[in-house]
Coordinates of C-alpha atoms in Angstrom, one line a residue:
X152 CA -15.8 -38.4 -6.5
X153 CA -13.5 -41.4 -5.8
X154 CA -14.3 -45.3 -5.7
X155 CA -11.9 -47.4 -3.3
X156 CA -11.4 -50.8 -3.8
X157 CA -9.0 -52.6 -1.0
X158 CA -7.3 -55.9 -1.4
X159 CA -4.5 -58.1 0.3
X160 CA -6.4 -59.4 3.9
X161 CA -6.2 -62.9 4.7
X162 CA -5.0 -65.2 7.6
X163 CA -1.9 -64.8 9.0
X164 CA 0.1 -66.0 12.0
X165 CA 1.1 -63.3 15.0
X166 CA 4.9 -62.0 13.9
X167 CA 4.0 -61.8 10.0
X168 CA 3.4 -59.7 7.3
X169 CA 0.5 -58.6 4.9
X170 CA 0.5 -55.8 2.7
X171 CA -2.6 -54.0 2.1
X172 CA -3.5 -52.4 -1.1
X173 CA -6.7 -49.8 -2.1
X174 CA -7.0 -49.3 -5.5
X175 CA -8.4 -45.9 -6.3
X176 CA -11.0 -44.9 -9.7
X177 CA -10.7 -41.3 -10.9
X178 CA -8.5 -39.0 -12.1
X179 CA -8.1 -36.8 -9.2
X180 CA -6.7 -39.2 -6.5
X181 CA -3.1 -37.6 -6.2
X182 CA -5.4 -34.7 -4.2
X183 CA -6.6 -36.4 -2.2
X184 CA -5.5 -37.6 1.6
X185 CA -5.5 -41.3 2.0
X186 CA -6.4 -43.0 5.3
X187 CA -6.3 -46.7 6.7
X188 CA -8.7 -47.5 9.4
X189 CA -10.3 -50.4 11.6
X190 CA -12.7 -52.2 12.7
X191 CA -13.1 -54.6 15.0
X192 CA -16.2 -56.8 15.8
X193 CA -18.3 -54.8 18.8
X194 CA -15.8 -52.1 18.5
X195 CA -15.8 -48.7 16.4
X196 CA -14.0 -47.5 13.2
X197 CA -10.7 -46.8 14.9
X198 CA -7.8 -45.0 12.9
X199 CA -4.8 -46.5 12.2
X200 CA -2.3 -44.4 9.1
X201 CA -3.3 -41.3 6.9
X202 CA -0.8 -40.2 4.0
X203 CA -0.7 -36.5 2.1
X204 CA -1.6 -36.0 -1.3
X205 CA 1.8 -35.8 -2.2
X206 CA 3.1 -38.7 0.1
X207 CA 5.6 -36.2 2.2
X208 CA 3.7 -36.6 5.1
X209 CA 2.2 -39.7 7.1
X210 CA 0.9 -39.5 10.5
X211 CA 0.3 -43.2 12.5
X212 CA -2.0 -44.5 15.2
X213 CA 0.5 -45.1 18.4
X214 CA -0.8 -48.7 18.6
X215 CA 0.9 -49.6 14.9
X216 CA 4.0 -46.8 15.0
X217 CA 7.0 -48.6 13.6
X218 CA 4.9 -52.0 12.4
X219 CA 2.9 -50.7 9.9
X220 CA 4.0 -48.4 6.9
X221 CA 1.6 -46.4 4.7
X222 CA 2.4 -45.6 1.4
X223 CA 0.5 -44.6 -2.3
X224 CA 1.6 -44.7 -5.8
X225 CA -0.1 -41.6 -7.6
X226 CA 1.2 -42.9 -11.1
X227 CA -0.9 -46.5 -10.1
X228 CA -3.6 -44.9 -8.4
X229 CA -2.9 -47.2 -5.1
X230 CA -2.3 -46.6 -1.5
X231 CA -0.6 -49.5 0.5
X232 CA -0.2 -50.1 4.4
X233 CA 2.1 -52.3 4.7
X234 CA 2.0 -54.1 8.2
X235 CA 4.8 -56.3 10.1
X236 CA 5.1 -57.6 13.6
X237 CA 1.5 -58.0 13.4
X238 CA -0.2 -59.0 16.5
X239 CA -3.7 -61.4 17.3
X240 CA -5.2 -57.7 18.5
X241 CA -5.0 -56.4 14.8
X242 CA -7.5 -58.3 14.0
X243 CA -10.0 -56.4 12.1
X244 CA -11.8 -55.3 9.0
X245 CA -9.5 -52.6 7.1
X246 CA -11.0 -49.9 5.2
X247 CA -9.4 -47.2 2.7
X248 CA -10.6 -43.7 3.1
X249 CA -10.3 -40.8 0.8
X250 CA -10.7 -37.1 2.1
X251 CA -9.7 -33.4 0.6
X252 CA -9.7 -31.5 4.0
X253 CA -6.2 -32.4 5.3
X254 CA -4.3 -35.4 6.9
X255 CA -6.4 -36.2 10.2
X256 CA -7.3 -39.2 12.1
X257 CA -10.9 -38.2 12.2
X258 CA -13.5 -40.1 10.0
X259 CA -15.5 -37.2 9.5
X260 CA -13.0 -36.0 7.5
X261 CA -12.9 -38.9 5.3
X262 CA -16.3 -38.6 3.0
X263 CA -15.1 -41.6 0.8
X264 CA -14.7 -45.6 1.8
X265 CA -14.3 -48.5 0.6
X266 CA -15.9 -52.0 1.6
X267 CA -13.0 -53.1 3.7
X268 CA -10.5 -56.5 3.4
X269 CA -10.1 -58.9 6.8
X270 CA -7.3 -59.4 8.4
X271 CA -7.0 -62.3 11.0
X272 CA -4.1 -62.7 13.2
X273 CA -3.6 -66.2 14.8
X274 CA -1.6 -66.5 17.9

């Protein structure tokens, strides 16, 4: 089992940055495949990056291809997504997912989450 623990949301104005970070518990979390995801108020869980174990592979929603980056650490235990050019219609709660059944952008296959940071985009 793995505990997730995201950080780095906060206010920022449309065009700027902010670089999520999830901070994992456990020994095991280089096997597992890391996922960002979203949620907006009224709106489901939508996905938005997912990483490999290993980091070789990433796979992006087409709404944040080539503004957002995601990336982990296996030495620190810590997946980032780092996001540029962000827009007002980013605005959401983020969440950190673990899984063990392959990169995917379904949240089924994500058994493990954690409470989720804000992010606010002004215009």
């Amino acid at each position: 089992q793995v505990q997730l623990v995201e950080s780095g949301g906060g206010l920022v104005q449309a065009g700027g940055s902010l670089r999520l970070s999830c901070a994992a518990s456990g020994r095991t979390f280089s096997t597992y495949v890391m996922g960002w995801f979203r949620q907006a108020p009224g709106k489901e869980r939508e996905f938005v990056a997912a990483i490999s174990w290993s980091g070789s592979s990433t796979y992006y929603a087409d709404s944040v291809k080539g503004r957002f980056t995601i990336s982990r650490d296996n030495t620190k235990n810590t997946v980032y997504l780092q996001m540029n050019s962000l827009k007002p219609e980013d605005t959401s709660v983020y969440y950190c997912a673990a899984g063990s059944s392959g990169i995917s952008r379904n949240r089924a296959a994500y058994p493990y989450w954690g409470q989720g940071t804000q992010v606010t985009v002004s215009s």
